[in-house]
Coordinates of C-alpha atoms in Angstrom, one line a residue:
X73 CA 8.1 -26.7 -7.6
X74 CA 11.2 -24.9 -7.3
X75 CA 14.7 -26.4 -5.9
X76 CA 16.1 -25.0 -2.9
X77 CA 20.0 -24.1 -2.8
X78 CA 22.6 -24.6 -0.4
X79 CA 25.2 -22.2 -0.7
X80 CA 28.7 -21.9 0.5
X81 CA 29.8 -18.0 -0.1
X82 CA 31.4 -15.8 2.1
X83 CA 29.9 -14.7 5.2
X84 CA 26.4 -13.1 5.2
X85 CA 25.7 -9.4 5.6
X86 CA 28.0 -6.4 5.1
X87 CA 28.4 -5.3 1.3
X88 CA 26.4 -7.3 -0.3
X89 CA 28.6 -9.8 -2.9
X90 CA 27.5 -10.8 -6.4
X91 CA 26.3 -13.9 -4.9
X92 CA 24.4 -12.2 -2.1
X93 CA 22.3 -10.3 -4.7
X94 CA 21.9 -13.0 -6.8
X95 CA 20.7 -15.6 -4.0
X96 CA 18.4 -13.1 -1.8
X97 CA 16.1 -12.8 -5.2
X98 CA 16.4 -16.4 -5.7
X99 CA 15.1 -16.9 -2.1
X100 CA 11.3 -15.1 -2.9
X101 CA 10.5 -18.7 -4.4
X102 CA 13.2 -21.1 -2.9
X103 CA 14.3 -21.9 0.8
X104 CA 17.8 -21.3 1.0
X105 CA 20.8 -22.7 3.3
X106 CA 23.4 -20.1 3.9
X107 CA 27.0 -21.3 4.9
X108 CA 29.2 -18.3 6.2
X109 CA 32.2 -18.5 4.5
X110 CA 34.4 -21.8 5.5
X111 CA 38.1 -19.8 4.0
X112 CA 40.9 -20.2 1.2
X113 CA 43.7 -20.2 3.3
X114 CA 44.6 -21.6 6.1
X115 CA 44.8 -18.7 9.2
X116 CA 48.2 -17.0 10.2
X117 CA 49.0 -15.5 14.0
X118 CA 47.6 -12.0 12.9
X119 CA 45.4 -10.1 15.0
X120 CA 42.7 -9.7 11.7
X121 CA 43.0 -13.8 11.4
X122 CA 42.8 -14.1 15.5
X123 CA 39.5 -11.7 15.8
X124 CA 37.9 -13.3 12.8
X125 CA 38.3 -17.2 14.2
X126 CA 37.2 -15.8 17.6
X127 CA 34.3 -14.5 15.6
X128 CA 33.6 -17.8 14.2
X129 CA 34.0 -19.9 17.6
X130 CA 31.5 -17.5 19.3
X131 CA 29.0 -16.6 16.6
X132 CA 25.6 -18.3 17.4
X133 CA 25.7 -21.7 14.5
X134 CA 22.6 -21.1 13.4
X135 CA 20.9 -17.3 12.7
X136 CA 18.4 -15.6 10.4
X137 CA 19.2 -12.7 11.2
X138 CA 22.7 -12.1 9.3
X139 CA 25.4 -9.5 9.8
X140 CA 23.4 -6.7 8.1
X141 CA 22.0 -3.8 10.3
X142 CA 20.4 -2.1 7.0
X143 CA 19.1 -5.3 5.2
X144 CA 17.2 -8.2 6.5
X145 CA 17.9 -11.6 6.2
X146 CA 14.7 -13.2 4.3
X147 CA 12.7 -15.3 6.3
X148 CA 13.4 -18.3 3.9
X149 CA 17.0 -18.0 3.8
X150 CA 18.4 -19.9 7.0
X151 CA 22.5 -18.4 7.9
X152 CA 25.1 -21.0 9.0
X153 CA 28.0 -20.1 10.4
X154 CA 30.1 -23.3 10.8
X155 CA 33.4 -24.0 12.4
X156 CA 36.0 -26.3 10.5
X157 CA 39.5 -26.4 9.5
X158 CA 40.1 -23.4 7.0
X159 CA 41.6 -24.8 3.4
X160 CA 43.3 -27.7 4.8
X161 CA 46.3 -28.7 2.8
X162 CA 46.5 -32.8 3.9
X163 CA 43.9 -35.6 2.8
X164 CA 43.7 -36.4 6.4
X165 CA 42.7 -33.0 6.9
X166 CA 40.6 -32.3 4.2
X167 CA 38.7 -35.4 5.4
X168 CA 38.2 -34.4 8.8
X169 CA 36.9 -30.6 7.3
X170 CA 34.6 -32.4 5.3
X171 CA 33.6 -34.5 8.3
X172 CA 33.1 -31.4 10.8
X173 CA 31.4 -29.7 8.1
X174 CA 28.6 -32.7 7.5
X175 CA 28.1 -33.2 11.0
X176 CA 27.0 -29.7 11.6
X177 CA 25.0 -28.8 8.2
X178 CA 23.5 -32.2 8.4
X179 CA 20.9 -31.4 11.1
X180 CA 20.3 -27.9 9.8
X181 CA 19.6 -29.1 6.2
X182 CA 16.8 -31.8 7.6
X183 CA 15.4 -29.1 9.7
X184 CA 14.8 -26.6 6.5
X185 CA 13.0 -29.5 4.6
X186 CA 14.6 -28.5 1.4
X187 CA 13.5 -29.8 -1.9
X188 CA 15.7 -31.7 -4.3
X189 CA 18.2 -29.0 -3.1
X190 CA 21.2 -27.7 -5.7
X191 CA 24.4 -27.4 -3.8
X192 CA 26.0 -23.6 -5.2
X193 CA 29.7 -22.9 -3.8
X194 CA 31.4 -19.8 -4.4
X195 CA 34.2 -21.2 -3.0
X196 CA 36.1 -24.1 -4.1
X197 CA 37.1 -25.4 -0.8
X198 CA 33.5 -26.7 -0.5
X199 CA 34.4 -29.4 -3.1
X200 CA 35.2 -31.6 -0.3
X201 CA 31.5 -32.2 1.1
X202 CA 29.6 -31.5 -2.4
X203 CA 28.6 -35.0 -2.5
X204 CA 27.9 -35.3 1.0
X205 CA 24.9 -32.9 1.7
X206 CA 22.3 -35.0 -0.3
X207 CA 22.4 -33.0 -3.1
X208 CA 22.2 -34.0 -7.0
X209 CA 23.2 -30.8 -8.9
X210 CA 26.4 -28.7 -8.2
X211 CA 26.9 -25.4 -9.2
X212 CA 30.6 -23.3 -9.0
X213 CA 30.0 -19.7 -9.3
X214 CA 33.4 -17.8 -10.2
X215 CA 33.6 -14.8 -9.7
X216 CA 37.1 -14.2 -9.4
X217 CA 40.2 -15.5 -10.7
X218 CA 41.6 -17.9 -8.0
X219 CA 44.9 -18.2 -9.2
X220 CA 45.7 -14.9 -8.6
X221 CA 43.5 -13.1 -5.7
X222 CA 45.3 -11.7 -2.9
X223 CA 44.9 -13.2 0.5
X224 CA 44.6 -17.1 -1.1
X225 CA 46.4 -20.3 -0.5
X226 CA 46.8 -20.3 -4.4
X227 CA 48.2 -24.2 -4.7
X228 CA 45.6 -25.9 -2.1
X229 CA 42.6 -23.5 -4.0
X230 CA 43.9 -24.5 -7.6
X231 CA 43.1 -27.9 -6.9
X232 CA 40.3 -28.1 -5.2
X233 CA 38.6 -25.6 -7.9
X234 CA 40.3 -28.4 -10.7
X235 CA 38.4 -30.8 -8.8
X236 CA 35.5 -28.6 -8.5
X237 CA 35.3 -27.7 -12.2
X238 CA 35.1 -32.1 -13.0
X239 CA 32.5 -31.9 -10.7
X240 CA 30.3 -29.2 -11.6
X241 CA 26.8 -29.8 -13.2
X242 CA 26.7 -26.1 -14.0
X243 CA 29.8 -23.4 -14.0
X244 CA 28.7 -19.7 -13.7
X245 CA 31.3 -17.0 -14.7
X246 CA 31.1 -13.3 -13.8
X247 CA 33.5 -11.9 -16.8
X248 CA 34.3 -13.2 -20.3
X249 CA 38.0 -13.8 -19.3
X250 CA 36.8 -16.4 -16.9
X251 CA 34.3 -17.8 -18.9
X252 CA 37.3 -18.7 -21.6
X253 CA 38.9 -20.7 -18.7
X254 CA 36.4 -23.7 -18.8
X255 CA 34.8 -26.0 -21.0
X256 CA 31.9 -24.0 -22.5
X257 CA 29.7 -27.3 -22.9
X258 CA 28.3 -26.6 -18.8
X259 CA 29.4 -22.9 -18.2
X260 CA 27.4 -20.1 -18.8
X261 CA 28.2 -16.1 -18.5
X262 CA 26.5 -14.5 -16.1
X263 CA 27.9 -11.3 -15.5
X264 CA 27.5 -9.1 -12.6
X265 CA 24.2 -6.8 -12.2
X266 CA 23.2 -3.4 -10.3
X267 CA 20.2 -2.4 -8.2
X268 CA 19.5 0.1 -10.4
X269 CA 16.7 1.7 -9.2
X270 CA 18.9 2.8 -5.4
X271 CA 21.8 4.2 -7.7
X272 CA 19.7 6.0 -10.4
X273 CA 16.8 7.7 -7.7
X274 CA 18.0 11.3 -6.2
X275 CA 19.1 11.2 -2.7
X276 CA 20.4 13.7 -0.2
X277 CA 24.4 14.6 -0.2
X278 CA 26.3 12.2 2.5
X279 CA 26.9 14.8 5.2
X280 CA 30.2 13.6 6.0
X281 CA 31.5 14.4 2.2
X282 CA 33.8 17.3 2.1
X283 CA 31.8 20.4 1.4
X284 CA 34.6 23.5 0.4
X285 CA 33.7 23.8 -2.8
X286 CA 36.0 22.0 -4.3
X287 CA 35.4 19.2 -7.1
X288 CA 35.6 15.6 -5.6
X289 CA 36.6 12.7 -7.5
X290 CA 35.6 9.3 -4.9
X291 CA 36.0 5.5 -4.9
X292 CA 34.6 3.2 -2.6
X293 CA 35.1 -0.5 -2.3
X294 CA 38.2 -2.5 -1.0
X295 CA 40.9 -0.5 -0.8
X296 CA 43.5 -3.1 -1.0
X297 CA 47.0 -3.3 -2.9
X298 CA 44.7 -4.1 -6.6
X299 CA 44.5 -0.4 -6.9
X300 CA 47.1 1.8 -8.1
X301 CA 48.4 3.9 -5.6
X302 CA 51.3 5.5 -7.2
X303 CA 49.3 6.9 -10.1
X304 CA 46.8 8.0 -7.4
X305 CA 49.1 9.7 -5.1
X306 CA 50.9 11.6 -8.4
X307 CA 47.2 12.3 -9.3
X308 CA 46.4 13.7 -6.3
X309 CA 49.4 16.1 -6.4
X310 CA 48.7 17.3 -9.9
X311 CA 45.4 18.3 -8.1
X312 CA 45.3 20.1 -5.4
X313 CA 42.4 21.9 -6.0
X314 CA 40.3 18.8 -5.9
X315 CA 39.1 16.6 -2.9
X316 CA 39.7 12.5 -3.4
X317 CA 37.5 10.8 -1.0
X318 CA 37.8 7.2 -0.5
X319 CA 35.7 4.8 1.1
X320 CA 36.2 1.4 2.7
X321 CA 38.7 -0.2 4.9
X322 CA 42.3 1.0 4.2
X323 CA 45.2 -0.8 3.7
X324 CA 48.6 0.5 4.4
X325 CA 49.2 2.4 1.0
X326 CA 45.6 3.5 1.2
X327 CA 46.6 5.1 4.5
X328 CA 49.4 6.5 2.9
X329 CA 47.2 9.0 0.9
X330 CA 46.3 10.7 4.1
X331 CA 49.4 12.5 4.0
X332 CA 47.8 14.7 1.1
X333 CA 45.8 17.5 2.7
X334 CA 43.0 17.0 0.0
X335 CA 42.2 13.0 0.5
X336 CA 39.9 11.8 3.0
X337 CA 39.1 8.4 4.4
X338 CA 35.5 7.6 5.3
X339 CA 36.0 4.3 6.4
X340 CA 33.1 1.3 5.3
X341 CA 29.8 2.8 4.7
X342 CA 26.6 0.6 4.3
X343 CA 25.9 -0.4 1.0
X344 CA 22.4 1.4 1.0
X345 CA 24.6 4.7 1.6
X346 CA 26.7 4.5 -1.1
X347 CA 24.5 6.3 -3.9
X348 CA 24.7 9.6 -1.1
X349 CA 28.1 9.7 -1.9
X350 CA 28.7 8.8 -6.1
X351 CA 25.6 10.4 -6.7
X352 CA 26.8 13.6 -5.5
X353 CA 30.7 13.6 -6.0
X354 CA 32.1 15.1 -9.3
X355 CA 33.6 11.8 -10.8
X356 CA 33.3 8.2 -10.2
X357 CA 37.4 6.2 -9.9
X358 CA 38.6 3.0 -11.3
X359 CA 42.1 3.2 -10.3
X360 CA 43.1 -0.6 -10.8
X361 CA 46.4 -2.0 -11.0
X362 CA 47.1 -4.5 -14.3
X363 CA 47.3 -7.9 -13.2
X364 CA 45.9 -11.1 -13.7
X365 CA 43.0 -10.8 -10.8
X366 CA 41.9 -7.5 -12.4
X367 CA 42.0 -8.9 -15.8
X368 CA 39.6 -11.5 -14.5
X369 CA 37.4 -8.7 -12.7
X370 CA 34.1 -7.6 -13.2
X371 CA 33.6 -4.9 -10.6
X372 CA 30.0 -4.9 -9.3
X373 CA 30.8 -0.6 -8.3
X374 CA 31.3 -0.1 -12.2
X375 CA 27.3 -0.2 -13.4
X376 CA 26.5 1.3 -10.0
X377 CA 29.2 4.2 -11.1
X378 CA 26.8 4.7 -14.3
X379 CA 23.7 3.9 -12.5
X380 CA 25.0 7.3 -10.7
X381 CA 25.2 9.3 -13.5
X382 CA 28.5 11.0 -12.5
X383 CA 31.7 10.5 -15.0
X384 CA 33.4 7.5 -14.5
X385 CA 37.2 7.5 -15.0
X386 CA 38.9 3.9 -15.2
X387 CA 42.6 2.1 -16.0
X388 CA 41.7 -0.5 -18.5
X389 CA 41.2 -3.6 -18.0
X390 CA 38.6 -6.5 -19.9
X391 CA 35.2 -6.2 -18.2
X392 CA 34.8 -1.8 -18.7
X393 CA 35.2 -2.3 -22.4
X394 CA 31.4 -3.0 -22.8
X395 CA 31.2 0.7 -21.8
X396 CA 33.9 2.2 -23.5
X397 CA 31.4 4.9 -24.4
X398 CA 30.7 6.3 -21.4
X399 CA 33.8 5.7 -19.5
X400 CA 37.4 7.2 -19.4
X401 CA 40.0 5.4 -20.2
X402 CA 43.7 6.7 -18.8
X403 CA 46.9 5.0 -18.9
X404 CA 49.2 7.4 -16.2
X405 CA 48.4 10.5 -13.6
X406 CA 48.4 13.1 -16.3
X407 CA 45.5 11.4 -17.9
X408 CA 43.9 11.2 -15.4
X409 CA 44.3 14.5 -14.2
X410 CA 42.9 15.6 -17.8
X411 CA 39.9 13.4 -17.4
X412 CA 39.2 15.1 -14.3
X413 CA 39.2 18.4 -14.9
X414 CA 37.1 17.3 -17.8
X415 CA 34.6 15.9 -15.7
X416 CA 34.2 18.9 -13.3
X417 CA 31.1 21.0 -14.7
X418 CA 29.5 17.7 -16.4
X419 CA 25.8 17.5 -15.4
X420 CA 24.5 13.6 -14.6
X421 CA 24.7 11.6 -18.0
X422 CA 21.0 9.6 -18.4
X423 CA 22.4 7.9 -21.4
X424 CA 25.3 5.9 -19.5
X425 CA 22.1 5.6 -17.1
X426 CA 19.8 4.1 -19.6
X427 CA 23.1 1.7 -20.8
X428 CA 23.2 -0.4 -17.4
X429 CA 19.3 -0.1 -16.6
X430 CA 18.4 -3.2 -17.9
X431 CA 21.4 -5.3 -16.1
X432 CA 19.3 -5.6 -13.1
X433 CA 20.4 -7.8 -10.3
X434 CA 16.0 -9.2 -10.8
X435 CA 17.3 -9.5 -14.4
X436 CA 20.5 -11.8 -13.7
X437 CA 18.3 -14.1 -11.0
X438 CA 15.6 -14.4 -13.8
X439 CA 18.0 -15.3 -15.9
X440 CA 20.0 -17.8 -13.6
X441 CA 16.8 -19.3 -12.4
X442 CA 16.0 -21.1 -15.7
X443 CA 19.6 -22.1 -15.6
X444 CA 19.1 -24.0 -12.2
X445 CA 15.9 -25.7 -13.7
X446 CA 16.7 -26.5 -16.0
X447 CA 19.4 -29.0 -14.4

């Protein structure tokens, strides 16, 4: 019989995480406890962190329904959306986290009937109630490098991931530059998939992609400060002939590119719409800054770029050296700019298609799942 998971990751629905792909294929055989996202830092006076803990006071606890309009929640796969005391700094604190945490998942966890559940935490702030769920196995999935990621109460997270690595039965990394961080005798590399089959099938053009005639070159995903906005801007003088559409929710600089006549912000789009859009624009971006979080990255929009077919065009950084072959590599604008013009009468590639179409996402969770018996 299989054992069921409890999972702390971040909060269910929306664009679908490594972990959300992962665990909603796990859940066909295995009852599953999902815990919305209990934060690395602890929440500032911001109208973002203001809405987002109103959110969490007056979210129903217990759904299983999740946040997605576009994908349901799997009947065995109960959501939790708890309240507690984000990344608390103090032992006092972190105590009565833990404490507040317990009391609520306690109940829900009885009601589910698990068996011999494995507790999985993408985040390490869930080291403090690890061994206080009734669970005998713990697994950390990293998928990002900690240390560095924007938005993170870097000291308090260090630690508790320290303390979370001692712990850990089983440590899951999604890039080989993470995978060197820990003792290899429990970690294993398990890096990200793609649903191949919605990025490879023909759909219809996204109506609301521009339609002048012009080439387009597009990126979606979080447009936060990791990309490189001054070799994007410079790029996007260099060509005015082209349109550069990007999708997701803007940050400042991101908003900053609206001042070129040829960009366009779509705002968030579903994840089951995104293949309307790369399928059909001329070239696929990768505009990443170099640093330490990128360097740790394994972008889960680079095998759905190939899945595409369209030309991918990338900085460098570890994780798009496996597909060297089929991506371009630029260092500066003008490269860039080179690549793209490149890139503007290239018909859909099936060999960079056929390279990412056994990385499945059913692949990875096949593979993970004798992992987690094997514990």
């Amino acid at each position: 019989m299989k054992r069921d998971l409890i999972v702390f990751g971040e909060d269910w629905g929306g664009l679908p995480s490594s972990t959300q792909h992962l665990i909603r294929r796990l859940s066909q055989d295995r009852k599953i406890v999902w815990v919305n996202s209990i934060g690395l830092r602890r929440p500032t006076l911001t109208v973002n962190d203001c809405k987002r803990a109103w959110q969490k006071l007056t979210t129903r606890s217990v759904s299983n329904k999740g946040a997605s309009k576009t994908c349901a929640t799997p009947q065995s796969l109960t959501v939790v959306n708890p309240s507690t005391l984000p990344a608390p700094r103090t032992m006092l604190g972190r105590k009565l986290a833990a404490g507040m945490l317990r009391n609520q998942l306690a109940p829900i966890i009885a009601q589910a009937n698990l068996h011999n559940p494995i507790l999985w935490t993408s985040l390490p702030t869930a080291v403090d109630v690890s061994d206080q769920l009734g669970t005998s196995s713990l697994v950390y999935y990293c998928g990002d490098d900690f240390s560095s990621l924007a938005g993170v109460d870097h000291h308090t997270v260090a630690q508790r991931e320290q303390e979370l690595v001692e712990k850990a039965d089983l440590i899951l990394t999604a890039s080989e530059t993470l995978f060197t961080r820990f003792s290899d005798k429990c970690t294993r590399l398990l890096p990200h998939g793609v649903d191949y089959s919605l990025f490879s099938t023909p759909c219809p053009r996204a109506e609301d992609l521009p339609n002048n005639g012009r080439p387009i070159a597009g990126f979606y995903g979080s447009l936060s400060e990791w990309l490189d906005y001054k070799m994007l801007a410079k790029t996007i003088t260099l060509l005015p002939d082209w349109n550069f559409v990007f999708i997701g929710k803007p940050c400042e600089a991101a908003l900053a590119l609206k001042q070129h006549d040829n960009v366009t912000l779509l705002g968030p789009k579903s994840h089951h719409e995104l293949p309307g859009y790369s399928q059909h624009w001329s070239a696929s971006l990768l505009p990443f800054t170099n640093n330490d979080q990128i360097k740790a990255c394994n972008p889960l929009k680079l095998r759905e770029y190939l899945a595409a077919g369209r030309p991918v065009i990338s900085t460098p950084f570890p994780a798009v050296n496996e597909y060297r072959t089929f991506v371009s590599v630029v260092q500066n604008a003008e490269e860039m700019a080179k690549a793209l013009r490149n890139a503007a009468e290239q018909a859909p590639n099936a060999h960079q298609q056929t390279a990412v179409s056994a990385h499945t996402w059913d692949a990875r969770a096949e593979k993970l799942a004798t992992w987690l018996d094997a514990l």
